[in-house]
Every structure is written in structure tokens, then in C-alpha cells.
Amino acid sequence: MNDLITANALYAKGDYTAAAEIYKELAWGGDLDAMFNMGYLHQFGIGVEQSFEKAADFYAVAVYLEGGDAAYNLAVMTMNGQGVKRDIAKAIHYMELSANAGCPEAQLYLATAFSMGYAGNPVCSNICRIPFHKAESNYDYAALAGDFCDEEREKIEEERARAITESYIDAHRWLSIVAACKDENDVYGETIRDAKYLLGLFHLEGIGCRINRKKAERLIREAAIAGSTEAIQFLAEAGKTE
């Protein structure tokens, strides 16, 4: 049996330490998936010591992993100063690497950031590639939490505003890419759903594109069918005014 499959099976059974040993051996042998998994395990202290520094190191080596997942996680860690020095501009660079590699979460993040001209925290705070395991996604963001003085908080906010330039055209482009994704394995369902809703609003108002009410209605309805509470509420409110 493939060693990576064996490690994934051990992880699924809850034998995290044994899985980590195999991932580690594979990682030192150059396996990028194993490097990513070691980054994830160290980030959350699963089967190994929790170490943001080691997590960031593993993600950095696997930054060009197919799909852009390592670049995404490294972007979030760099944005929040976890294991590496906080650098919002570098975080956006990693996010762009991830998006260009085909990561829908990164693409949606950039769409949102370009639409606001502000590098805020992403909705998805972490990606996991280990089968049968949902990524840890709810932890305090170092950038907005902790004992920071007002001057430091202001500096962080300025960095976030300076790291990306508002561009509705770029926002529309990334939303269009995400909304067109095919999610046969139900991995990016919520990401695609949210992108369709936002893209629908763009077409409704002519943001970064020409107004296309028919397309807007289709996208918002598709988002509502997929479970978007915002889309459902939007359609309900629209129905009241008709």
C-alpha cells in the first residue's frame, strides 16, 4: 500500500502519532503532500508538538504544491504573524500564488479584497488535505486579537489597506472564475455558492461589468438553492417589492 495512503488511514483511525511519523519520513523524502500535512499537524499540534514556526517552514517548502493549498495556509499565517513575521503584502503574494494555482478559497479571498481595497481576514482560515478530516477553521486571528496598543492596531490596518488596490474589474474576474468551478467532490461547495451570490450582485449593479439582470437573477437563485442565507434573504426581500 502507498505510504501516504497508510498514513491517511492511520490518521482517520485517530492514530495521529503514527500517521505523523510516516508523513515526516515522506516529507524528508520530498513528498509535497506529506510536507503540507506536516505543516498542518504542527499548526494545530495534532500528533506532534504545536509549532507555528515548523508549520510555516513546511508550508513554505510545499508552497508550489498543486492546487495552491500550501500557499493559501502560508498566506493566512503570514497575514496574522503566526510562525513568521507579519507581512500583509507578502501574504497577498502567497494568496495570489494560491489563486493562480487554482485554489477557489484564495480566488474568493482576492475577489473580496479587490472589491474593498482592503486585505481583511479570509472566511476560510485553513485548508486541510487529509481525507475524512475537516480543516480547523475557527481560531483567533492574531492580527485582530491580543494585547496590541492602539498605535500598533492602526499600523496593521494601514498595512491591510496598502497591500491591495481596489479594483472591481479584478474582483469580478476572480468571482467569475470561482463561480464557474465544478465541485464534483463537494469540496468547495460553500466557496462557489458565496461567489455566485456576490457575482450576482455585481451583475445586478454593473460592478466591474455591464449590468445583466438575467444573469444576476440566475446566479443569486443558484446560490440560494445551494443554501446561501444571504441569497435566500435577498430573494425574499426582492419578492416583497414586486
Short mmCIF file of C-alpha atoms in Angstrom, two decimals:
data_model
loop_
_atom_site.label_atom_id
_atom_site.label_comp_id
_atom_site.label_asym_id
_atom_site.label_seq_id
_atom_site.Cartn_x
_atom_site.Cartn_y
_atom_site.Cartn_z
CA MET A 1 0.00 0.00 0.00
CA ASN A 2 1.18 3.54 -0.74
CA ASP A 3 2.79 5.02 2.38
CA LEU A 4 0.74 8.23 2.08
CA ILE A 5 -2.47 6.20 1.96
CA THR A 6 -1.30 4.24 5.00
CA ALA A 7 -0.63 7.46 6.90
CA ASN A 8 -4.03 8.85 5.92
CA ALA A 9 -5.70 5.64 7.13
CA LEU A 10 -3.89 5.85 10.47
CA TYR A 11 -4.96 9.47 10.81
CA ALA A 12 -8.59 8.56 10.07
CA LYS A 13 -8.40 5.92 12.85
CA GLY A 14 -7.14 8.54 15.29
CA ASP A 15 -3.56 7.24 15.48
CA TYR A 16 -2.14 10.69 14.86
CA THR A 17 1.35 9.99 16.19
CA ALA A 18 1.89 7.01 13.90
CA ALA A 19 0.49 8.96 10.95
CA ALA A 20 2.81 11.85 11.72
CA GLU A 21 5.84 9.56 11.72
CA ILE A 22 5.04 8.39 8.19
CA TYR A 23 4.24 11.89 6.97
CA LYS A 24 7.55 13.08 8.39
CA GLU A 25 9.54 10.35 6.66
CA LEU A 26 7.79 11.05 3.36
CA ALA A 27 8.28 14.79 3.78
CA TRP A 28 12.04 14.43 4.22
CA GLY A 29 11.95 12.33 1.07
CA GLY A 30 10.50 15.26 -0.86
CA ASP A 31 6.78 14.38 -0.91
CA LEU A 32 4.95 17.74 -1.09
CA ASP A 33 1.63 16.32 0.15
CA ALA A 34 3.39 14.94 3.21
CA MET A 35 5.13 18.28 3.75
CA PHE A 36 1.76 20.01 3.64
CA ASN A 37 0.31 17.52 6.11
CA MET A 38 3.24 18.01 8.49
CA GLY A 39 2.64 21.74 8.29
CA TYR A 40 -1.00 21.20 9.18
CA LEU A 41 -0.19 18.85 12.09
CA HIS A 42 2.32 21.28 13.56
CA GLN A 43 -0.05 24.21 13.12
CA PHE A 44 -2.67 22.55 15.31
CA GLY A 45 -0.50 20.24 17.42
CA ILE A 46 -2.03 17.00 16.12
CA GLY A 47 0.25 14.02 16.80
CA VAL A 48 3.23 16.37 17.11
CA GLU A 49 4.18 19.42 19.14
CA GLN A 50 2.29 22.55 18.15
CA SER A 51 4.74 24.88 16.47
CA PHE A 52 3.65 27.69 14.16
CA GLU A 53 7.30 28.11 13.14
CA LYS A 54 7.61 24.49 11.96
CA ALA A 55 4.18 24.70 10.30
CA ALA A 56 5.22 27.77 8.34
CA ASP A 57 8.50 26.11 7.35
CA PHE A 58 6.75 23.04 5.95
CA TYR A 59 4.15 25.15 4.11
CA ALA A 60 6.93 27.30 2.65
CA VAL A 61 8.66 24.26 1.16
CA ALA A 62 5.35 23.00 -0.25
CA VAL A 63 4.26 26.46 -1.45
CA TYR A 64 4.08 25.32 -5.10
CA LEU A 65 2.03 22.23 -4.27
CA GLU A 66 -0.60 21.57 -6.93
CA GLY A 67 -3.88 23.27 -6.09
CA GLY A 68 -2.32 26.11 -4.11
CA ASP A 69 -3.34 24.82 -0.68
CA ALA A 70 0.06 25.28 0.98
CA ALA A 71 0.36 28.80 -0.40
CA TYR A 72 -3.09 29.58 0.99
CA ASN A 73 -2.32 28.39 4.50
CA LEU A 74 1.03 30.18 4.44
CA ALA A 75 -0.75 33.34 3.30
CA VAL A 76 -3.08 33.22 6.29
CA MET A 77 -0.23 32.54 8.72
CA THR A 78 1.85 35.38 7.23
CA MET A 79 -1.14 37.72 7.39
CA ASN A 80 -1.55 37.01 11.09
CA GLY A 81 2.10 36.69 12.10
CA GLN A 82 1.86 33.03 13.08
CA GLY A 83 5.28 31.37 12.95
CA VAL A 84 6.58 34.12 10.68
CA LYS A 85 6.81 37.88 10.81
CA ARG A 86 3.52 39.55 9.97
CA ASP A 87 3.75 40.87 6.42
CA ILE A 88 0.43 41.70 4.75
CA ALA A 89 2.00 42.40 1.35
CA LYS A 90 3.79 39.04 1.36
CA ALA A 91 0.57 37.36 2.46
CA ILE A 92 -1.20 38.79 -0.59
CA HIS A 93 1.68 37.46 -2.75
CA TYR A 94 1.13 33.96 -1.37
CA MET A 95 -2.62 34.36 -1.83
CA GLU A 96 -2.05 35.24 -5.49
CA LEU A 97 0.22 32.19 -5.92
CA SER A 98 -2.56 30.07 -4.45
CA ALA A 99 -5.29 31.63 -6.58
CA ASN A 100 -3.28 31.24 -9.77
CA ALA A 101 -2.70 27.58 -8.87
CA GLY A 102 -6.47 27.10 -8.82
CA CYS A 103 -7.42 27.41 -5.15
CA PRO A 104 -11.06 28.63 -5.00
CA GLU A 105 -10.70 29.88 -1.41
CA ALA A 106 -7.82 32.12 -2.46
CA GLN A 107 -9.69 33.27 -5.55
CA LEU A 108 -12.72 34.25 -3.48
CA TYR A 109 -10.49 35.98 -0.96
CA LEU A 110 -8.83 38.09 -3.67
CA ALA A 111 -12.21 38.94 -5.17
CA THR A 112 -13.40 40.24 -1.81
CA ALA A 113 -10.14 42.06 -1.11
CA PHE A 114 -10.09 43.75 -4.52
CA SER A 115 -13.73 44.80 -4.13
CA MET A 116 -12.92 46.59 -0.84
CA GLY A 117 -9.34 47.63 -1.46
CA TYR A 118 -8.55 46.05 1.88
CA ALA A 119 -6.75 42.83 2.88
CA GLY A 120 -9.04 41.57 5.60
CA ASN A 121 -9.12 38.11 7.17
CA PRO A 122 -10.41 35.33 4.90
CA VAL A 123 -13.63 33.48 5.65
CA CYS A 124 -11.74 30.18 5.36
CA SER A 125 -8.85 30.34 7.80
CA ASN A 126 -7.27 26.99 6.95
CA ILE A 127 -7.24 24.21 4.34
CA CYS A 128 -6.62 20.52 5.10
CA ARG A 129 -5.70 17.85 2.53
CA ILE A 130 -6.02 14.84 4.83
CA PRO A 131 -9.02 12.69 3.73
CA PHE A 132 -12.03 12.42 6.03
CA HIS A 133 -10.86 15.36 8.11
CA LYS A 134 -12.36 18.82 8.03
CA ALA A 135 -9.88 21.64 8.49
CA GLU A 136 -9.68 23.52 11.74
CA SER A 137 -11.05 26.91 10.75
CA ASN A 138 -12.05 28.74 13.88
CA TYR A 139 -9.14 30.17 15.78
CA ASP A 140 -8.42 33.69 16.97
CA TYR A 141 -6.71 35.85 14.39
CA ALA A 142 -3.53 37.32 15.79
CA ALA A 143 -3.96 40.44 13.68
CA LEU A 144 -7.19 41.46 15.38
CA ALA A 145 -6.79 39.77 18.76
CA GLY A 146 -4.21 40.03 21.52
CA ASP A 147 -2.78 42.82 23.59
CA PHE A 148 -1.99 45.43 20.95
CA CYS A 149 -1.75 49.12 21.62
CA ASP A 150 -3.83 51.49 19.51
CA GLU A 151 -0.77 52.59 17.56
CA GLU A 152 0.07 49.01 16.55
CA ARG A 153 -3.51 48.23 15.60
CA GLU A 154 -3.58 51.35 13.45
CA LYS A 155 -0.36 50.29 11.76
CA ILE A 156 -1.81 46.86 10.95
CA GLU A 157 -4.93 48.43 9.49
CA GLU A 158 -2.81 50.72 7.33
CA GLU A 159 -0.83 47.73 6.05
CA ARG A 160 -4.04 45.93 5.17
CA ALA A 161 -5.33 48.93 3.22
CA ARG A 162 -1.98 49.46 1.49
CA ALA A 163 -1.44 45.81 0.49
CA ILE A 164 -4.10 45.74 -2.22
CA THR A 165 -5.66 48.30 -4.55
CA GLU A 166 -9.41 48.46 -5.05
CA SER A 167 -10.32 47.05 -8.46
CA TYR A 168 -13.84 46.00 -9.31
CA ILE A 169 -12.63 44.55 -12.61
CA ASP A 170 -10.20 42.21 -10.82
CA ALA A 171 -12.85 41.37 -8.23
CA HIS A 172 -15.30 40.47 -10.99
CA ARG A 173 -12.66 38.38 -12.78
CA TRP A 174 -11.90 36.27 -9.72
CA LEU A 175 -15.57 35.87 -8.81
CA SER A 176 -16.28 34.65 -12.34
CA ILE A 177 -13.52 32.04 -12.05
CA VAL A 178 -14.80 30.71 -8.72
CA ALA A 179 -18.45 30.71 -9.76
CA ALA A 180 -17.58 28.62 -12.83
CA CYS A 181 -15.85 25.93 -10.74
CA LYS A 182 -17.21 22.39 -10.94
CA ASP A 183 -17.34 20.83 -7.49
CA GLU A 184 -17.88 17.13 -8.21
CA ASN A 185 -16.49 16.07 -4.81
CA ASP A 186 -18.31 18.72 -2.75
CA VAL A 187 -15.07 20.26 -1.52
CA TYR A 188 -15.66 23.87 -2.48
CA GLY A 189 -19.45 23.99 -2.28
CA GLU A 190 -19.76 26.92 0.12
CA THR A 191 -16.99 28.86 -1.63
CA ILE A 192 -18.66 28.50 -5.03
CA ARG A 193 -22.06 29.31 -3.54
CA ASP A 194 -20.79 32.54 -1.97
CA ALA A 195 -19.02 33.54 -5.17
CA LYS A 196 -22.21 33.08 -7.19
CA TYR A 197 -24.16 35.29 -4.81
CA LEU A 198 -21.56 38.06 -4.91
CA LEU A 199 -21.16 37.77 -8.67
CA GLY A 200 -24.93 38.05 -9.00
CA LEU A 201 -24.82 41.34 -7.09
CA PHE A 202 -22.02 42.56 -9.35
CA HIS A 203 -24.10 41.87 -12.47
CA LEU A 204 -27.20 43.38 -10.88
CA GLU A 205 -25.44 46.67 -10.13
CA GLY A 206 -22.93 46.68 -13.00
CA ILE A 207 -19.90 46.45 -10.71
CA GLY A 208 -16.81 45.67 -12.76
CA CYS A 209 -19.02 44.57 -15.63
CA ARG A 210 -22.09 45.55 -17.63
CA ILE A 211 -25.49 45.21 -15.95
CA ASN A 212 -27.04 41.84 -16.73
CA ARG A 213 -30.15 41.32 -14.62
CA LYS A 214 -30.98 37.94 -16.15
CA LYS A 215 -27.56 36.57 -15.29
CA ALA A 216 -27.73 38.19 -11.86
CA GLU A 217 -31.05 36.52 -11.08
CA ARG A 218 -29.77 33.11 -12.22
CA LEU A 219 -26.62 33.34 -10.09
CA ILE A 220 -28.45 34.51 -6.97
CA ARG A 221 -31.06 31.77 -7.35
CA GLU A 222 -28.34 29.15 -7.76
CA ALA A 223 -26.67 30.47 -4.61
CA ALA A 224 -29.99 30.31 -2.74
CA ILE A 225 -30.60 26.72 -3.88
CA ALA A 226 -27.09 25.88 -2.63
CA GLY A 227 -28.05 27.21 0.80
CA SER A 228 -26.77 30.79 0.86
CA THR A 229 -28.72 32.56 3.61
CA GLU A 230 -27.79 35.92 2.08
CA ALA A 231 -29.16 34.88 -1.31
CA ILE A 232 -32.33 33.47 0.24
CA GLN A 233 -32.91 36.67 2.18
CA PHE A 234 -32.18 38.78 -0.91
CA LEU A 235 -34.76 36.89 -2.96
CA ALA A 236 -37.29 37.13 -0.14
CA GLU A 237 -36.83 40.89 0.09
CA ALA A 238 -36.97 41.22 -3.70
CA GLY A 239 -40.25 39.31 -3.71
CA LYS A 240 -41.80 41.76 -1.26
CA THR A 241 -41.14 44.68 -3.57
CA GLU A 242 -42.63 43.06 -6.66
#
